[in-house]
Tab-separated table of C-alpha atoms in Angstrom:
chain	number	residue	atom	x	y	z
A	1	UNK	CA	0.000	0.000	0.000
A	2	UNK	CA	2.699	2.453	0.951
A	3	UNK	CA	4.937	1.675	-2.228
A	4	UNK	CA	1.682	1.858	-4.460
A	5	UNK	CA	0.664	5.700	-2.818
A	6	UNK	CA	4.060	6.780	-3.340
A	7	UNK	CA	4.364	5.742	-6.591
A	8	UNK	CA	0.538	6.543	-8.292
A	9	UNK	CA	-0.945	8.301	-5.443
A	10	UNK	CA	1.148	11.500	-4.765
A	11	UNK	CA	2.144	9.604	-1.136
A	12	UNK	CA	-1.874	10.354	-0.437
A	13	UNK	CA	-3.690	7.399	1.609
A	14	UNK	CA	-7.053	7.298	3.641
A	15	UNK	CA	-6.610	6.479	7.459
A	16	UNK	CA	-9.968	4.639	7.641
A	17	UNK	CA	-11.651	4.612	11.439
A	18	UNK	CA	-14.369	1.396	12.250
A	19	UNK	CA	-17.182	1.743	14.774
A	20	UNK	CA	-17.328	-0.905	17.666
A	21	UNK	CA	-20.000	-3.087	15.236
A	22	UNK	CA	-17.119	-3.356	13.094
A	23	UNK	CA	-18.602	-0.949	10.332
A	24	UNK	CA	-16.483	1.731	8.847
A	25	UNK	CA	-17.408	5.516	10.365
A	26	UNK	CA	-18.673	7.319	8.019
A	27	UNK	CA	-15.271	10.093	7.868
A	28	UNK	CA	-12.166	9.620	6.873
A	29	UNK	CA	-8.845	10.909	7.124
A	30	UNK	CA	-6.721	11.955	4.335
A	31	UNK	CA	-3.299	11.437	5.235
A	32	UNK	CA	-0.151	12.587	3.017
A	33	UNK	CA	3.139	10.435	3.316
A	34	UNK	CA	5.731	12.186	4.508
A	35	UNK	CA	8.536	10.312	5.630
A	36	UNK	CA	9.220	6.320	5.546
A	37	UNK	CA	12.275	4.067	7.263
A	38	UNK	CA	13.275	1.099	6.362
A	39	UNK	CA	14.129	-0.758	9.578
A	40	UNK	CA	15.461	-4.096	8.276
A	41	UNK	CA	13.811	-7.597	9.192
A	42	UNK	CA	11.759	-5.247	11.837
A	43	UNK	CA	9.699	-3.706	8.562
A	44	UNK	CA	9.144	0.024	8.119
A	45	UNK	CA	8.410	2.693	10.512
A	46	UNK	CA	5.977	5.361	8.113
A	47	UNK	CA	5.099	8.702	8.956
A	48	UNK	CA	2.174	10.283	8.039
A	49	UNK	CA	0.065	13.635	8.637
A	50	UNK	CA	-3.522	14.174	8.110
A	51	UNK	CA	-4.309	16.703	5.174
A	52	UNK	CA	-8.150	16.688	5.194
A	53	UNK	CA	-11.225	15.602	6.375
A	54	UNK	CA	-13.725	13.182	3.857
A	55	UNK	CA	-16.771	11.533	3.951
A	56	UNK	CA	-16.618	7.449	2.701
A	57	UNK	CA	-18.834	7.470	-0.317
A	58	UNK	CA	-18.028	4.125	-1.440
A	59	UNK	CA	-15.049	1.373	-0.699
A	60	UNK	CA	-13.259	-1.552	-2.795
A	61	UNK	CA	-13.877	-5.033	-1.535
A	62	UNK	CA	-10.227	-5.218	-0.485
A	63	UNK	CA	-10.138	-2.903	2.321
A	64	UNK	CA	-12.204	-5.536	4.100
A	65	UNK	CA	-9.022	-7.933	3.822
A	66	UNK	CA	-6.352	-7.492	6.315
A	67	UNK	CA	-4.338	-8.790	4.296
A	68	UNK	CA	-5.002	-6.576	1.238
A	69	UNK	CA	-5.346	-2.803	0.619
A	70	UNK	CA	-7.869	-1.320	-2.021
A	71	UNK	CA	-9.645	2.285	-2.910
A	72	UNK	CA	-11.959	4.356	-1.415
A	73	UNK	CA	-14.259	6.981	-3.416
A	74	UNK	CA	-14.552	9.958	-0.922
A	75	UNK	CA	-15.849	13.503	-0.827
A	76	UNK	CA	-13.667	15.870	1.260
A	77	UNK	CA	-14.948	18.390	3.384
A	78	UNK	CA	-14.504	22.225	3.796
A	79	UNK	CA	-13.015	22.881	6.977
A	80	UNK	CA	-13.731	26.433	6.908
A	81	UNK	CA	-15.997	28.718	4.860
A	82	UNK	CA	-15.323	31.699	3.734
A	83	UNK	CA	-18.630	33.484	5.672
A	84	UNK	CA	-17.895	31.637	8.603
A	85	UNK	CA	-14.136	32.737	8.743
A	86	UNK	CA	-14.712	36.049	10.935
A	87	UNK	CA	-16.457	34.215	14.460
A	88	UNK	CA	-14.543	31.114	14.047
A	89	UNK	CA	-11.347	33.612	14.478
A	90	UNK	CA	-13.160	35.031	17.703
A	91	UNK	CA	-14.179	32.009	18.815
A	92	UNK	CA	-10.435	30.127	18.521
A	93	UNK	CA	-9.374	33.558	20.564
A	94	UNK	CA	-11.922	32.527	23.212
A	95	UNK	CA	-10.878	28.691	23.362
A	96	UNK	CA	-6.807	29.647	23.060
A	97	UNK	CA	-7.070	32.594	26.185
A	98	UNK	CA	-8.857	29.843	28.547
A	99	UNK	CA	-6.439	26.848	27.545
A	100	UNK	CA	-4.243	29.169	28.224
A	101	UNK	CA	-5.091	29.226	31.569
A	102	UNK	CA	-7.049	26.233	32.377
A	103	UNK	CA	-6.738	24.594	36.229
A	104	UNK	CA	-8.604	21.793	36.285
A	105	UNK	CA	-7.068	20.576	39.645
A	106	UNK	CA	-9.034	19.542	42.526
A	107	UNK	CA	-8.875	20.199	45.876
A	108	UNK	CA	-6.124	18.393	48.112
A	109	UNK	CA	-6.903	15.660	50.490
A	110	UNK	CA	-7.018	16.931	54.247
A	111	UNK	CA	-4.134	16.832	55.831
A	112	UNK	CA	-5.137	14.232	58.327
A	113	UNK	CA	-5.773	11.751	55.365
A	114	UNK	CA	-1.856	11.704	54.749
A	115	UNK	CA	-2.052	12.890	51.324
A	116	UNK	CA	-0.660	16.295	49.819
A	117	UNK	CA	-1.099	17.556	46.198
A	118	UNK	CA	-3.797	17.714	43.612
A	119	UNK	CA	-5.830	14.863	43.192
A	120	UNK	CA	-6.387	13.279	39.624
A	121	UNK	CA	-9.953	14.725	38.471
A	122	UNK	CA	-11.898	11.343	37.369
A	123	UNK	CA	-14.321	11.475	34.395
A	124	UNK	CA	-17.566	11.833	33.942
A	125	UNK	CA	-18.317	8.492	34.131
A	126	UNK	CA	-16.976	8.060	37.577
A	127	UNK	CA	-13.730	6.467	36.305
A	128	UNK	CA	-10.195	7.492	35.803
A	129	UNK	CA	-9.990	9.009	32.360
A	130	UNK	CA	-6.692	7.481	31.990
A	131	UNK	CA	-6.895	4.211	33.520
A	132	UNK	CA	-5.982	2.831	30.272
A	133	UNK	CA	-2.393	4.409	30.441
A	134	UNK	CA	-1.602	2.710	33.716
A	135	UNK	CA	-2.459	-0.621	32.784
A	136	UNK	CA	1.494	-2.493	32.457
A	137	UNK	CA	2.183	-4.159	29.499
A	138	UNK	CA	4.565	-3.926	26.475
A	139	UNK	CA	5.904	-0.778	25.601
A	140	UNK	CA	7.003	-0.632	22.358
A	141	UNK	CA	3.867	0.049	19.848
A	142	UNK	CA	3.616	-0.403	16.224
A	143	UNK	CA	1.908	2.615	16.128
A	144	UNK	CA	1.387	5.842	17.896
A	145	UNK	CA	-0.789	5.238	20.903
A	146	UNK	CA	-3.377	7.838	21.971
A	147	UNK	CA	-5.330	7.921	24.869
A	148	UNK	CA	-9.021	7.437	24.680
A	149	UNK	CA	-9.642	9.767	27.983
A	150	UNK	CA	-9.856	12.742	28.102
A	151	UNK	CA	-6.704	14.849	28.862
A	152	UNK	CA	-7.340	18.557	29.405
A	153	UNK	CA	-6.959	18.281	33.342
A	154	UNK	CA	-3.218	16.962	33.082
A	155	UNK	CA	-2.267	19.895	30.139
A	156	UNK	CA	-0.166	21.920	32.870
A	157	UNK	CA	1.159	25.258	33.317
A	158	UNK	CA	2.444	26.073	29.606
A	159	UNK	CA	0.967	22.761	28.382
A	160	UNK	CA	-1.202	24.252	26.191
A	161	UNK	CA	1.375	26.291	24.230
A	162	UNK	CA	3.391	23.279	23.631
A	163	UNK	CA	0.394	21.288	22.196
A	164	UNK	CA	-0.365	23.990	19.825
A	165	UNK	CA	3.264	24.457	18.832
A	166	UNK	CA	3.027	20.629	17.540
A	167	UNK	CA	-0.125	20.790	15.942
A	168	UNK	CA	1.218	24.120	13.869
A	169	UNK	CA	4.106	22.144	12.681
A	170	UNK	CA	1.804	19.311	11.720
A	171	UNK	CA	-0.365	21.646	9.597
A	172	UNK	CA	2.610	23.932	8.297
A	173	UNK	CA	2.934	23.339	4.626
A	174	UNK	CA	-0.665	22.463	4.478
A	175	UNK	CA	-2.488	24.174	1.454
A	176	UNK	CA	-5.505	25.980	2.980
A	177	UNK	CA	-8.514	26.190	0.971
A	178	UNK	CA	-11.290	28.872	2.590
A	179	UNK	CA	-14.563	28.328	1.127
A	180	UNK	CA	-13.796	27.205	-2.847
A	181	UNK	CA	-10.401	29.112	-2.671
A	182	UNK	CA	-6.876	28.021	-2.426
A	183	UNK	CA	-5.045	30.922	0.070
A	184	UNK	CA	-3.271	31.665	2.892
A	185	UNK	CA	-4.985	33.115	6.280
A	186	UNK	CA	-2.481	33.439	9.081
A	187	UNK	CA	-6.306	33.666	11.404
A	188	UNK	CA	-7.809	31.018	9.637
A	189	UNK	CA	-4.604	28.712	10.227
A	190	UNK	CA	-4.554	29.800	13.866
A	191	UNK	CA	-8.529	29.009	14.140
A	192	UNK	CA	-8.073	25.596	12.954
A	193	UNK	CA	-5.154	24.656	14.491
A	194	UNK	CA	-6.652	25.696	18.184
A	195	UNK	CA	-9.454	23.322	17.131
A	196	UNK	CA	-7.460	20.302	16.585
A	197	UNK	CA	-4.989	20.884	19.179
A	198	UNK	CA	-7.756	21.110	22.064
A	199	UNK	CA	-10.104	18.323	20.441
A	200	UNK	CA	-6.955	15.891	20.745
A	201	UNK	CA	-7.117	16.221	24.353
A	202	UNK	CA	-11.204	15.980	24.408
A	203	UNK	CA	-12.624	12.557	25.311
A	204	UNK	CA	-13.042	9.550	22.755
A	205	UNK	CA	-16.555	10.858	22.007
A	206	UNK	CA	-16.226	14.221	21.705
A	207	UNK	CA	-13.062	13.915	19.427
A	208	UNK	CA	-15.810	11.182	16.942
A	209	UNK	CA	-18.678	13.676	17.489
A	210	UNK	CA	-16.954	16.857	16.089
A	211	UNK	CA	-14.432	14.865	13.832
A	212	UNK	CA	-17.699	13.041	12.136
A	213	UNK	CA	-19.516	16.119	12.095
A	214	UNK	CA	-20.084	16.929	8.683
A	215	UNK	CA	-23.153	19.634	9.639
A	216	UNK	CA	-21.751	21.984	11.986
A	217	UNK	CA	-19.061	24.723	10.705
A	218	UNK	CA	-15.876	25.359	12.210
A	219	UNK	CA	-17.227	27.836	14.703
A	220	UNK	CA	-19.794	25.435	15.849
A	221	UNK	CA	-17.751	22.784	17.136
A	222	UNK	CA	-15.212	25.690	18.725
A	223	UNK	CA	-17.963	26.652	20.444
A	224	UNK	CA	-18.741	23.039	21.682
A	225	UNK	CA	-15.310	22.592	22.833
A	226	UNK	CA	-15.583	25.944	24.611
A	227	UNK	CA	-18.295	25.198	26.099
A	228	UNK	CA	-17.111	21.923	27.354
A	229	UNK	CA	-14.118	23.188	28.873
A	230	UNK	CA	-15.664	26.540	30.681
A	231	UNK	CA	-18.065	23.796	32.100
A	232	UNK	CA	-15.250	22.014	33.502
A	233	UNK	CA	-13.438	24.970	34.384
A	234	UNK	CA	-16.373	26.534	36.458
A	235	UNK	CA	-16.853	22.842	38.115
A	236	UNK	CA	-13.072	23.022	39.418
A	237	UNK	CA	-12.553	26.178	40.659
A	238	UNK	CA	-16.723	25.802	42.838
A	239	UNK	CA	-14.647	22.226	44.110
A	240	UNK	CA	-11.875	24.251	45.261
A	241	UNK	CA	-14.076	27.291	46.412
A	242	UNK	CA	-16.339	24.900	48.620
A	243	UNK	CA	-12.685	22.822	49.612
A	244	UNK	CA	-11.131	26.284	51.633
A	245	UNK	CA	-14.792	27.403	52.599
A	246	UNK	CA	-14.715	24.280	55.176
A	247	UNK	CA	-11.194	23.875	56.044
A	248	UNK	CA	-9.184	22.229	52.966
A	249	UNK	CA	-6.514	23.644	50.689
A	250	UNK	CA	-6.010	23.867	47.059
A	251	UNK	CA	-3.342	22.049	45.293
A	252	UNK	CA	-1.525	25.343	45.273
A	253	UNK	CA	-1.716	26.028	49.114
A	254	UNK	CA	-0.510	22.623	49.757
């Protein structure tokens, strides 16, 4: 597959997701090929970076053999119109400033419980978000591994800035179409890289919802992330209001 993209394909290839029923989602990634090492007996270690987003309009029979790799027919997607630029800038402005400043930590345990420091904040569900990251096993992947939690409470001090840094080299090179043109848009770069860089660190259903999305424009699923995370944010800092009301200490005090 790799040797056939490079050579009749322009190095372009479609990272195709399935749903838990084994069906293929309904979106698509289109990846470009942009670096591959041979690595001997041990096989190949390819690099790729998304390019675009597509909807799955039709698939050869060979993509259902694991052993085999065949076509897709797809439709790719605007990211960005050209009407919707203007609040999808404000909006990414909104989502960067609170990233930028984002405490998610929880109160510390009293002091009579013997523990100090901030306490991992749990998910929704009432489990650790990252549970699946402490599980021991073998560490060396074939692939890169994400988490499927959600990750915004352990982004740090100066976190955020780093992510986005590494999501703007990912993009850089990029061509940027706006609406039905072909430009350049230092804002409408910006706008979409903020959205990818905080929807990475958004749980495994958000990132499907506003990845599948094919409906809602740019600066309607930055506003769904923002909402998410001044939801979260308000939540944390009433936990650690109510924590020194009766007697405990943030995990700054302590």
């Amino acid at each position: 597959m790799v040797d056939a993209s490079r050579a009749r394909y322009s190095s372009i290839i479609g990272l195709l997701y399935f749903e838990r029923s084994g069906a293929p989602f309904h979106v698509l990634t289109v990846a470009e090929i942009i670096a591959c090492s041979n690595l001997g007996v041990a096989g190949r270690m390819v690099t790729v970076r998304g390019v675009a987003r597509a909807v799955v309009r039709g698939l050869s029979e060979e993509v259902a053999s694991l052993e085999e790799w065949g076509l897709a027919l797809v439709e790719e997607q605007l990211e960005l119109s050209a009407a919707d630029l203007p609040s999808a800038i404000v909006v990414a402005s909104e989502l960067d400033a609170i990233l930028s400043e984002i405490d998610l930590s929880a109160p510390a345990a009293p002091a009579s419980s013997g523990h100090s420091g901030a306490q991992r904040v749990p998910s929704e569900s009432g489990e650790n978000a990252n549970a699946e990251d402490e599980i021991p096993g073998v560490d060396l992947w074939t692939h890169e591994r994400v988490s499927a939690g959600e990750r915004f409470a352990s982004i740090g001090k100066g976190g955020w800035a780093v992510q986005r840094s590494e999501v703007e080299g990912r993009l850089a090179g990029v061509p940027l179409r706006i609406g039905e043109t072909l430009g350049e848009s230092d804002d409408a770069r910006r706008a979409l890289t903020c959205f990818y860089a905080a929807l990475g660190n958004a749980s495994l259903g958000t990132r499907v919802d506003l990845f599948g999305s094919i409906e809602r424009s740019l600066t309607e699923r930055l506003e769904a992330l923002l909402k998410l995370i001044q939801e979260k944010q308000g939540m944390a800092v009433a936990r650690r209001s109510l924590a020194s009301l009766f007697g405990g200490t943030t995990a700054e005090d302590g």
